[in-house]
Coordinates of C-alpha atoms and ligand atoms in Angstrom, one line a residue:
M1 CA 103.8 81.9 47.3
S2 CA 102.9 81.0 50.9
H3 CA 102.2 83.8 53.3
K4 CA 104.0 84.5 56.5
R5 CA 102.6 82.6 59.5
I6 CA 102.8 84.7 62.7
V7 CA 101.9 83.0 66.0
M8 CA 101.3 84.8 69.3
V9 CA 101.5 83.0 72.6
G10 CA 99.4 85.1 74.9
G11 CA 96.6 87.3 73.6
V12 CA 96.2 90.1 76.1
A13 CA 98.2 93.4 76.3
G14 CA 101.4 92.6 74.4
G15 CA 100.1 89.7 72.2
A16 CA 96.9 91.3 71.1
S17 CA 98.5 94.7 70.2
C18 CA 101.2 92.9 68.3
A19 CA 98.7 90.7 66.4
A20 CA 96.5 93.7 65.4
R21 CA 99.5 95.7 64.2
C22 CA 100.9 92.8 62.3
R23 CA 97.6 92.7 60.4
R24 CA 97.7 96.5 59.8
L25 CA 101.1 96.1 58.3
D26 CA 100.6 92.8 56.4
E27 CA 97.3 92.0 54.9
K28 CA 98.3 88.6 53.7
A29 CA 100.0 87.1 56.8
E30 CA 98.3 84.2 58.6
I31 CA 98.0 85.4 62.2
L32 CA 97.1 83.1 65.1
I33 CA 96.7 84.0 68.8
L34 CA 96.9 81.2 71.3
D35 CA 95.9 81.9 74.9
R36 CA 95.6 79.3 77.7
G37 CA 93.0 81.4 79.5
P38 CA 89.4 81.7 78.5
Y39 CA 89.7 85.3 77.1
V40 CA 92.0 87.4 75.0
S41 CA 92.4 91.1 75.2
F42 CA 90.8 91.6 78.6
A43 CA 91.3 94.5 81.0
N44 CA 93.5 93.1 83.8
C45 CA 93.8 96.6 85.1
G46 CA 90.1 96.8 85.7
L47 CA 90.0 93.6 87.8
P48 CA 90.2 95.2 91.2
Y49 CA 87.3 97.5 90.3
Y50 CA 85.2 94.6 89.2
V51 CA 85.9 92.9 92.5
G52 CA 84.9 96.1 94.3
G53 CA 81.7 96.5 92.3
V54 CA 82.8 99.8 90.7
I55 CA 82.7 98.0 87.3
K56 CA 79.4 96.2 87.5
E57 CA 79.4 93.9 84.5
E58 CA 82.1 91.3 83.8
S59 CA 81.5 91.9 80.1
K60 CA 82.9 95.4 80.4
L61 CA 86.3 93.8 81.0
L62 CA 86.4 92.2 77.6
L63 CA 87.9 94.6 75.2
A64 CA 87.9 92.4 72.1
S65 CA 86.3 89.1 71.4
E66 CA 87.5 86.2 69.2
A67 CA 84.8 87.2 66.8
L68 CA 86.1 90.8 66.6
F69 CA 89.6 89.6 65.9
R70 CA 88.2 87.3 63.2
D71 CA 85.8 89.8 61.6
R72 CA 87.8 93.0 61.9
F73 CA 91.4 91.8 61.6
N74 CA 91.2 88.4 60.0
I75 CA 93.1 87.0 63.0
T76 CA 92.4 83.5 64.4
V77 CA 92.1 83.3 68.2
R78 CA 92.2 80.0 70.1
T79 CA 91.5 80.4 73.8
Q80 CA 92.2 77.6 76.2
H81 CA 95.0 76.5 74.0
E82 CA 98.3 76.4 75.8
A83 CA 101.7 76.5 74.1
I84 CA 103.7 73.8 75.8
A85 CA 106.9 73.6 73.8
I86 CA 108.9 75.3 71.1
D87 CA 110.8 73.3 68.4
R88 CA 113.2 75.9 67.2
E89 CA 114.8 73.7 64.5
K90 CA 111.5 73.0 62.8
R91 CA 110.0 76.4 63.7
E92 CA 107.0 74.7 65.3
I93 CA 105.2 75.0 68.6
E94 CA 103.4 72.3 70.5
V95 CA 100.0 73.2 71.7
R96 CA 97.6 71.6 74.1
E97 CA 93.9 72.1 73.7
L98 CA 92.9 72.3 77.3
A99 CA 89.3 71.2 76.9
T100 CA 90.3 67.9 75.3
G101 CA 93.9 67.4 76.2
R102 CA 94.7 67.0 72.5
V103 CA 98.3 68.0 71.6
Y104 CA 99.1 69.3 68.2
R105 CA 101.7 71.4 66.4
E106 CA 101.6 74.7 64.6
S107 CA 104.4 76.0 62.4
Y108 CA 105.5 79.6 62.4
D109 CA 107.7 82.0 60.5
A110 CA 107.6 84.5 63.4
L111 CA 106.7 83.6 67.0
V112 CA 105.8 86.2 69.5
L113 CA 105.9 85.3 73.2
S114 CA 103.7 87.5 75.4
P115 CA 102.9 85.1 78.2
G116 CA 102.9 87.8 80.9
A117 CA 103.8 87.2 84.5
S118 CA 102.4 85.0 87.2
A119 CA 101.5 86.2 90.7
I120 CA 104.0 85.0 93.3
R121 CA 102.6 82.4 95.7
P122 CA 105.5 81.6 98.1
P123 CA 105.6 78.0 99.4
L124 CA 104.6 79.0 103.0
P125 CA 102.7 76.8 105.4
G126 CA 99.0 77.0 104.7
I127 CA 99.4 78.7 101.3
D128 CA 96.9 76.4 99.7
L129 CA 94.1 77.0 102.2
P130 CA 90.8 77.9 100.5
G131 CA 90.1 81.6 100.6
I132 CA 93.7 82.7 99.7
F133 CA 93.6 84.4 96.3
V134 CA 95.8 86.1 93.8
L135 CA 94.4 88.5 91.2
R136 CA 95.6 88.1 87.6
T137 CA 92.6 87.0 85.5
I138 CA 88.9 87.4 85.1
P139 CA 88.3 83.9 86.7
D140 CA 90.4 85.0 89.7
S141 CA 88.2 88.1 90.1
R142 CA 85.1 86.0 89.7
E143 CA 86.3 83.5 92.4
I144 CA 87.0 86.4 94.8
R145 CA 83.6 87.9 94.3
A146 CA 81.9 84.5 94.7
W147 CA 83.9 83.8 98.0
I148 CA 82.9 87.2 99.4
E149 CA 79.3 86.5 98.7
L150 CA 79.3 82.9 99.8
K151 CA 81.1 83.6 103.1
Q152 CA 79.3 86.9 103.7
A153 CA 82.8 88.2 104.2
R154 CA 83.3 91.1 106.5
S155 CA 87.0 91.3 106.7
A156 CA 90.1 90.7 104.6
V157 CA 93.9 90.6 104.8
V158 CA 95.8 91.9 101.8
V159 CA 99.4 90.8 101.8
G160 CA 101.5 93.3 99.8
G161 CA 101.2 97.1 99.8
G162 CA 102.0 97.7 96.2
F163 CA 99.7 99.0 93.4
I164 CA 97.6 95.8 93.1
G165 CA 97.4 95.2 96.9
L166 CA 96.3 98.7 97.7
E167 CA 93.8 98.8 94.8
M168 CA 92.4 95.6 96.2
A169 CA 92.3 97.0 99.7
E170 CA 90.4 100.1 98.5
N171 CA 87.9 97.9 96.6
L172 CA 87.3 95.6 99.5
V173 CA 86.5 98.6 101.6
H174 CA 84.0 99.7 98.9
R175 CA 82.4 96.3 99.4
G176 CA 82.1 97.0 103.2
L177 CA 84.9 94.8 104.4
S178 CA 87.4 95.8 107.0
V179 CA 90.9 95.4 105.6
T180 CA 94.4 94.9 107.0
V181 CA 97.4 95.4 104.7
V182 CA 100.5 93.4 105.7
E183 CA 103.7 94.6 104.0
M184 CA 107.2 93.5 104.5
L185 CA 108.7 96.9 103.9
N186 CA 108.3 99.8 106.2
Q187 CA 106.3 101.7 103.7
V188 CA 103.4 101.1 101.2
M189 CA 103.9 101.7 97.5
P190 CA 107.5 100.4 97.1
P191 CA 108.3 102.5 93.9
L192 CA 108.0 105.7 96.0
D193 CA 110.5 107.0 98.5
P194 CA 109.3 106.3 102.1
E195 CA 108.5 110.0 102.9
M196 CA 106.4 110.2 99.7
A197 CA 104.5 107.0 100.7
Q198 CA 103.6 108.6 104.1
P199 CA 100.6 110.6 102.9
V200 CA 99.4 107.5 101.0
Q201 CA 99.5 105.4 104.2
Q202 CA 97.8 108.2 106.2
H203 CA 95.1 108.4 103.6
L204 CA 94.4 104.7 103.6
E205 CA 94.4 104.7 107.4
A206 CA 91.9 107.6 107.4
H207 CA 89.7 105.3 105.3
G208 CA 89.9 102.6 108.0
I209 CA 92.5 100.3 106.5
K210 CA 94.8 98.9 109.2
M211 CA 98.5 98.8 108.3
A212 CA 100.9 96.1 109.5
L213 CA 104.2 97.3 107.9
G214 CA 107.7 96.0 108.2
D215 CA 106.5 92.5 108.8
G216 CA 106.8 89.5 106.4
V217 CA 104.3 86.7 106.2
A218 CA 105.4 83.4 107.9
G219 CA 102.3 81.3 107.1
F220 CA 98.6 80.9 107.0
E221 CA 96.2 79.0 109.3
K222 CA 92.5 78.7 109.8
N223 CA 91.0 79.6 113.2
E224 CA 88.0 78.1 115.0
A225 CA 85.7 80.7 113.6
G226 CA 86.6 79.5 110.2
Q227 CA 88.6 82.6 109.4
L228 CA 92.0 82.7 107.8
V229 CA 94.9 83.8 110.0
V230 CA 98.0 85.4 108.5
K231 CA 100.9 84.7 110.7
T232 CA 103.8 87.1 110.4
K233 CA 107.5 86.8 111.1
S234 CA 107.2 89.1 114.2
G235 CA 104.8 86.7 115.7
A236 CA 101.7 88.8 115.0
S237 CA 98.4 87.3 113.6
H238 CA 95.9 89.1 111.3
S239 CA 92.6 87.4 110.6
G240 CA 90.1 87.8 107.8
D241 CA 87.5 86.0 105.9
L242 CA 89.7 86.0 102.9
V243 CA 93.3 86.8 102.0
I244 CA 94.5 88.5 98.9
L245 CA 98.2 87.8 98.0
A246 CA 99.7 90.7 96.1
I247 CA 103.4 90.4 96.7
G248 CA 104.5 90.8 93.2
V249 CA 104.8 88.9 89.9
R250 CA 107.4 86.7 88.3
P251 CA 107.9 86.7 84.5
E252 CA 106.4 83.7 82.7
T253 CA 109.6 82.2 81.2
A254 CA 109.1 78.5 81.5
L255 CA 108.4 78.0 77.8
A256 CA 111.2 80.3 76.7
K257 CA 113.7 78.7 79.1
A258 CA 112.8 75.2 78.0
A259 CA 113.4 76.2 74.4
G260 CA 116.8 77.5 75.2
L261 CA 116.1 81.2 74.8
E262 CA 118.4 83.4 76.7
L263 CA 117.2 85.0 80.0
G264 CA 118.6 88.2 81.4
E265 CA 120.1 88.9 84.7
R266 CA 116.8 89.7 86.3
G267 CA 115.2 86.5 85.1
G268 CA 113.1 87.9 82.2
I269 CA 113.4 86.9 78.6
R270 CA 116.4 88.7 77.1
V271 CA 115.4 90.9 74.1
D272 CA 117.1 93.5 72.0
D273 CA 115.5 97.0 71.3
Q274 CA 113.3 95.4 68.5
M275 CA 112.0 92.8 71.0
H276 CA 114.0 90.1 69.3
T277 CA 115.0 87.2 71.6
S278 CA 118.3 85.3 71.3
E279 CA 116.5 83.1 68.6
P280 CA 116.2 84.5 65.0
F281 CA 112.4 83.9 64.5
I282 CA 111.2 84.5 68.0
W283 CA 110.2 87.8 69.6
A284 CA 109.0 88.5 73.1
V285 CA 107.2 91.4 74.7
G286 CA 105.4 92.5 77.9
D287 CA 105.8 91.4 81.5
A288 CA 107.9 88.4 80.5
V289 CA 110.8 90.4 79.1
E290 CA 113.6 92.2 80.7
T291 CA 114.3 95.7 79.5
R292 CA 116.6 98.6 80.2
D293 CA 115.8 101.3 82.7
V294 CA 116.5 104.6 80.9
I295 CA 117.6 106.4 84.1
T296 CA 119.8 103.8 85.8
N297 CA 120.7 102.0 82.6
Q298 CA 120.2 98.8 84.5
A299 CA 118.3 95.7 83.4
T300 CA 114.8 95.8 84.8
L301 CA 111.4 94.0 84.9
I302 CA 108.5 96.5 84.7
P303 CA 105.1 94.8 84.6
L304 CA 103.0 97.6 83.2
A305 CA 100.5 97.8 80.4
G306 CA 102.0 100.7 78.6
P307 CA 105.3 99.1 77.8
A308 CA 103.7 95.8 76.9
N309 CA 101.5 97.5 74.3
R310 CA 104.4 99.6 72.9
Q311 CA 106.6 96.5 72.8
G312 CA 103.9 94.6 70.9
R313 CA 103.8 97.3 68.2
I314 CA 107.6 97.3 67.9
A315 CA 107.8 93.5 67.6
A316 CA 105.1 93.8 64.9
D317 CA 107.2 96.4 63.1
A318 CA 110.3 94.2 63.2
I319 CA 108.4 91.1 62.0
C320 CA 106.9 93.1 59.1
G321 CA 110.2 94.6 58.0
R322 CA 109.9 98.1 59.6
V323 CA 112.6 99.4 61.9
S324 CA 111.5 100.9 65.2
H325 CA 113.2 100.7 68.5
F326 CA 112.0 100.3 72.1
R327 CA 113.5 103.1 74.1
G328 CA 113.5 101.4 77.4
V329 CA 111.3 102.0 80.4
Q330 CA 111.1 104.7 83.1
G331 CA 108.3 103.1 85.1
T332 CA 105.7 105.8 84.7
A333 CA 102.7 104.6 86.8
I334 CA 99.7 105.8 88.7
C335 CA 97.3 104.4 91.2
G336 CA 94.1 105.9 92.5
L337 CA 93.3 105.2 96.1
F338 CA 89.9 106.6 97.4
D339 CA 90.3 110.4 96.8
I340 CA 93.9 110.6 95.9
A341 CA 96.2 109.6 93.1
V342 CA 99.8 108.4 93.5
A343 CA 102.0 108.6 90.5
S344 CA 105.7 108.4 89.7
T345 CA 108.1 108.3 86.8
G346 CA 111.8 107.7 86.4
A347 CA 113.9 106.7 89.3
S348 CA 113.2 107.2 93.0
E349 CA 115.9 108.4 95.4
K350 CA 116.3 104.9 96.7
A351 CA 116.6 103.5 93.2
L352 CA 119.3 106.0 92.4
R353 CA 121.2 105.1 95.5
R354 CA 120.8 101.4 94.8
A355 CA 122.2 102.0 91.3
G356 CA 125.2 103.8 92.8
I357 CA 124.2 107.1 91.3
T358 CA 125.3 110.0 93.5
D359 CA 125.1 112.9 91.1
F360 CA 121.6 114.0 92.0
E361 CA 119.7 116.6 94.0
K362 CA 116.1 116.5 95.1
I363 CA 113.4 119.1 95.8
Y364 CA 110.0 118.8 97.5
L365 CA 107.1 121.2 96.8
H366 CA 103.5 121.3 97.8
P367 CA 101.7 123.6 95.3
V368 CA 98.0 123.6 94.7
H369 CA 96.7 122.0 91.5
H370 CA 95.1 125.2 90.3
V371 CA 95.2 128.8 91.5
G372 CA 94.3 129.1 95.1
Y373 CA 91.7 131.8 94.6
Y374 CA 89.5 129.5 92.4
P375 CA 87.4 127.2 94.6
G376 CA 88.5 123.7 95.1
A377 CA 92.3 124.0 94.9
K378 CA 94.0 120.9 96.1
E379 CA 97.5 120.4 97.2
I380 CA 99.9 118.2 95.2
N381 CA 102.8 116.7 97.1
L382 CA 105.7 116.6 94.6
K383 CA 109.2 115.3 94.7
V384 CA 111.6 115.8 91.8
L385 CA 115.0 114.3 91.4
F386 CA 117.5 115.7 88.9
R387 CA 121.2 115.6 88.1
K388 CA 123.3 118.1 89.9
S389 CA 125.8 118.3 87.1
D390 CA 123.5 119.3 84.2
G391 CA 119.9 119.5 85.6
R392 CA 118.7 116.4 83.7
I393 CA 115.5 115.2 85.2
L394 CA 115.8 111.7 86.8
G395 CA 112.5 111.1 88.4
A396 CA 109.4 112.5 90.0
Q397 CA 106.7 111.3 92.5
A398 CA 103.4 113.0 93.2
V399 CA 100.5 112.4 95.6
G400 CA 97.4 114.5 95.7
E401 CA 93.7 114.7 95.1
A402 CA 93.6 116.4 91.7
D403 CA 95.5 116.5 88.5
V404 CA 98.4 114.4 89.7
A405 CA 98.5 112.5 86.5
R406 CA 98.9 115.6 84.4
R407 CA 102.0 116.8 86.2
I408 CA 103.7 113.4 86.2
D409 CA 102.9 112.9 82.5
V410 CA 104.5 116.2 81.6
I411 CA 107.6 115.3 83.6
A412 CA 107.6 111.8 82.1
T413 CA 107.5 113.2 78.6
A414 CA 110.3 115.6 79.5
I415 CA 112.4 112.7 80.8
Q416 CA 111.8 110.8 77.5
F417 CA 113.2 113.8 75.6
G418 CA 116.2 114.0 77.9
G419 CA 114.8 117.2 79.4
T420 CA 116.3 119.2 82.2
V421 CA 114.8 121.2 85.1
F422 CA 115.5 124.3 83.0
D423 CA 113.1 122.9 80.5
L424 CA 110.4 122.5 83.2
E425 CA 111.0 126.0 84.2
E426 CA 110.3 127.2 80.7
A427 CA 107.5 124.7 79.8
E428 CA 104.5 126.4 78.4
L429 CA 101.5 124.6 79.8
C430 CA 97.8 125.3 79.5
Y431 CA 96.3 127.7 82.1
A432 CA 93.0 129.1 83.2
P433 CA 92.1 129.5 86.9
Q434 CA 90.2 126.2 87.1
F435 CA 92.9 124.2 85.5
G436 CA 96.3 125.3 86.8
G437 CA 98.4 128.4 87.4
A438 CA 100.2 130.8 85.2
K439 CA 103.1 129.2 87.0
D440 CA 102.1 125.6 86.9
P441 CA 103.3 123.1 89.6
V442 CA 105.6 121.7 86.9
N443 CA 107.0 125.2 86.3
Y444 CA 107.5 125.7 90.0
A445 CA 109.4 122.4 90.2
G446 CA 111.6 123.6 87.4
M447 CA 112.1 127.0 89.0
I448 CA 113.0 125.7 92.4
A449 CA 115.4 123.1 90.9
S450 CA 116.9 125.6 88.5
N451 CA 117.4 128.2 91.3
T452 CA 119.2 125.5 93.2
L453 CA 121.5 124.7 90.4
R454 CA 122.2 128.4 89.7
G455 CA 123.2 128.9 93.4
D456 CA 120.2 131.2 94.1
N457 CA 118.5 128.7 96.4
P458 CA 121.1 126.4 98.0
L459 CA 119.4 123.4 99.6
A460 CA 120.0 122.0 103.0
D461 CA 119.9 118.3 103.3
W462 CA 117.1 117.0 105.5
S463 CA 119.3 114.0 106.5
R464 CA 121.8 116.4 108.0
L465 CA 119.3 118.2 110.2
G466 CA 120.5 118.5 113.7
C467 CA 123.9 117.0 112.8
D468 CA 125.6 120.3 112.1
S469 CA 126.3 123.4 113.9
A470 CA 123.8 125.1 111.7
L471 CA 121.2 127.5 113.0
L472 CA 117.7 126.2 112.3
L473 CA 115.5 129.2 111.3
D474 CA 111.7 129.0 111.1
V475 CA 110.4 132.0 109.1
R476 CA 106.7 131.2 109.6
D477 CA 104.4 133.4 111.7
P478 CA 104.6 132.8 115.5
D479 CA 101.2 131.1 115.6
E480 CA 102.3 128.6 113.1
F481 CA 105.5 128.1 115.0
E482 CA 103.6 127.5 118.3
E483 CA 101.4 124.9 116.6
G484 CA 104.5 122.8 115.8
H485 CA 108.1 123.2 114.7
I486 CA 111.3 121.4 114.3
P487 CA 113.0 120.9 117.7
G488 CA 115.8 123.5 118.2
A489 CA 114.4 125.9 115.6
V490 CA 114.4 129.7 116.2
N491 CA 111.4 131.6 115.0
L492 CA 111.9 134.8 113.0
P493 CA 108.9 135.5 110.7
L494 CA 109.8 136.4 107.1
H495 CA 108.5 139.9 107.4
Q496 CA 111.0 140.6 110.2
V497 CA 114.0 139.0 108.6
R498 CA 115.3 142.3 107.2
S499 CA 114.7 144.4 110.3
R500 CA 116.2 141.8 112.7
I501 CA 118.9 140.4 110.5
A502 CA 121.7 141.5 112.8
E503 CA 120.4 139.0 115.4
L504 CA 121.5 136.2 113.0
P505 CA 125.0 134.7 113.1
R506 CA 127.3 135.4 110.1
D507 CA 129.7 132.6 110.9
R508 CA 127.3 129.7 110.9
E509 CA 125.2 128.0 108.2
I510 CA 121.5 129.0 108.6
Q511 CA 119.0 126.3 107.6
V512 CA 115.8 128.1 106.7
Y513 CA 112.4 126.6 106.6
C514 CA 108.7 127.6 106.4
G515 CA 105.5 125.8 105.7
V516 CA 106.2 124.4 102.3
G517 CA 109.4 126.2 101.1
Q518 CA 108.3 129.4 99.5
R519 CA 108.8 131.9 102.4
A520 CA 112.0 130.1 103.2
Y521 CA 113.2 130.8 99.6
Y522 CA 112.4 134.5 100.1
A523 CA 114.3 134.5 103.4
T524 CA 117.2 132.6 101.9
R525 CA 117.5 135.2 99.2
I526 CA 117.5 138.1 101.7
L527 CA 120.2 136.3 103.8
L528 CA 122.4 135.4 100.9
L529 CA 122.2 138.9 99.4
N530 CA 123.3 140.2 102.8
G531 CA 126.3 138.0 103.0
Y532 CA 124.9 135.2 105.2
H533 CA 125.5 131.5 104.6
A534 CA 121.8 130.4 104.2
K535 CA 120.3 127.2 102.9
N536 CA 116.6 126.3 102.3
L537 CA 115.2 123.1 103.7
P538 CA 113.2 122.0 100.7
G539 CA 109.4 121.5 101.1
G540 CA 109.4 123.1 104.6
F541 CA 107.7 121.8 107.7
R542 CA 105.3 119.7 105.6
T543 CA 108.2 117.7 104.2
Y544 CA 109.8 117.5 107.7
Q545 CA 106.6 115.9 109.0
Q546 CA 106.6 113.3 106.1
I547 CA 110.2 112.5 106.7
T548 CA 109.9 112.1 110.5
A549 CA 106.8 110.0 110.0
A550 CA 108.6 107.8 107.6
N551 CA 111.5 107.3 109.9
R552 CA 109.4 106.5 112.9
P553 CA 110.0 102.8 113.9
Ligands
FAD601 P1 99.2 89.6 80.1 O1 98.4 90.7 79.7 O2 99.2 89.1 81.4 O3 98.8 88.4 79.1 C1 99.5 87.2 79.1 C2 98.6 86.1 78.5 O4 99.4 85.0 78.1 C3 97.6 85.6 79.6 O5 96.3 85.7 79.1 C4 98.0 84.1 79.7 O6 96.9 83.3 79.9 C5 98.7 83.8 78.4 N1 99.7 82.8 78.5 C6 100.7 82.6 79.3 N2 101.4 81.5 79.0 C7 100.8 80.9 78.0 C8 101.1 79.8 77.2 N3 102.1 79.0 77.5 N4 100.2 79.5 76.2 C9 99.2 80.3 75.9 N5 98.9 81.4 76.6 C10 99.7 81.7 77.6 N6 99.4 98.0 84.4 C11 99.3 99.3 84.2 O7 100.1 99.9 83.5 N7 98.4 100.0 84.9 C12 97.5 99.4 85.7 O8 96.6 100.1 86.3 C13 97.6 98.0 85.9 N8 96.7 97.4 86.8 C14 96.8 96.0 86.9 C15 95.9 95.4 87.7 C16 95.9 94.0 87.9 C17 95.0 93.3 88.8 C18 96.9 93.3 87.1 C19 96.9 91.8 87.2 C20 97.8 93.9 86.3 C21 97.7 95.3 86.1 N9 98.6 96.0 85.3 C22 98.5 97.3 85.2 C23 99.7 95.2 84.6 C24 99.3 94.9 83.2 O9 98.1 94.3 83.1 C25 100.4 94.0 82.6 O10 101.6 94.7 82.6 C26 100.1 93.7 81.1 O11 98.8 93.1 81.0 C27 101.2 92.8 80.6 O12 100.8 92.3 79.3 P2 101.4 91.0 78.7 O13 100.9 90.8 77.4 O14 102.8 90.9 79.0 O15 100.7 89.9 79.7

């Protein structure tokens, strides 16, 4: 009896994990990986750090070699072999050996497409000028490094303020370059809400990175000094010795499309929850596929390594006769930038609004990552979104110097299990002074949100600040108030709220704030228990500063 022939197109995150699991599930199958690039199973995520010199040797980026696949897994790898067509009727693919141009056919019983995504290079004037790079592969990173060395580059323009753009900006700074980031949106890190992106922007600026936000690129030129000039739609020019284009990726669907496979509404390959395409013997995984966002229930493209790897395993299960299902994506992601980490999971506020979801509430908090009395406590800037009707967690964003990943990972896991803010309130997490608090930031988030839903801590809406007849009450100490406060606020320090309560109006809403929200909560409780109509402005003055900075033109 002949054995199953399983062919992978693309041998990196999705394809390699699928191939290796196929082998673990089927000892007899013939497994072939084709990749048009020179490597399989390389660490795309490490590329910015190789450019920056943090990862010193290129070989460290190679996670598995052709020999390892052969010797350990009995899998054949052919690099620099490109799949150019799929013959669905005959169950064959046409392959071009790039070194020779030879075209040949391979039959399959199961075909897995994991061709990834390609970096977007818009057809703008000057886009093909030497010195304009994208970063997707090891050769790309090698070319960038070589250019920097050859040109003795001292400056760079990074177009795109998302994860890859900002990682590149940081790494170019590590190499001693002065860097300008040009971004079409008014904020960096598009997955975050604008006010949460503010501390990120400030941190980058503090490290000398110049920001040109809210301005799209119109074209590229070369100036007399031989530098590249990025021209923007506003008429501004930003020059540098090189340009990194990091404005997003597009799913690689050409092969699938030509073979008549269905694409989804976002342009990715359509798959079911076992990664099956519209064609019986073809599966697809990774950046090329469209999946379901578990929060908004909308089709989405999420180019992240975690989903690609999990999808590879699920496709392998399906091919080998096991039943497992992909749960959808929630976009859990993290990025390190100099001394801070920026992480998020689930939906942002703007994503909820875009999806037409209005049943949500949000809180902000700024706890320290471990108890304040133990040296080295660092603040975490946290935003949590949850359903008003039942407390279900919808998303979280965090920025801070320490242990940001841990908090977002806990919340991400809670989201996967359909958790609520009441679950976060009760979550039992590890604690010793140098690691957290007996009430961890995650617990605090749960408590604040739960208190809100129980009516113990009604929240005022920052967007309604100054629009109402409400009294704005600042319960910080006078010296803090003097240093800066929300215009129109009245100062009544927390310790005087009980004794001077009669000075406050009973017939108006009182919007209470403090530094980060805790004292305002105490004051809100005093006022509510005394019959006043009080609401807490979540996250306090710190959040106010972030919101006003984000709204500044
Ligand atoms: P890829 O890993 O891109 O692999 C696709 C492979 O298919 C490529 O080698 C390509 O050559 C090959 N191929 C395409 N078409 C053909 C064809 N017709 N024939 C043969 N071969 C073909 N994700 C994170 O979660 N965290 C991070 O920190 C992170 N950092 C990143 C940093 C950078 C610079 C980049 C580029 C990506 C980063 N990602 C990160 C994203 C992550 O790498 C991808 O989501 C993941 O690699 C997708 O896996 P994939 O298998 O779909 O595609």
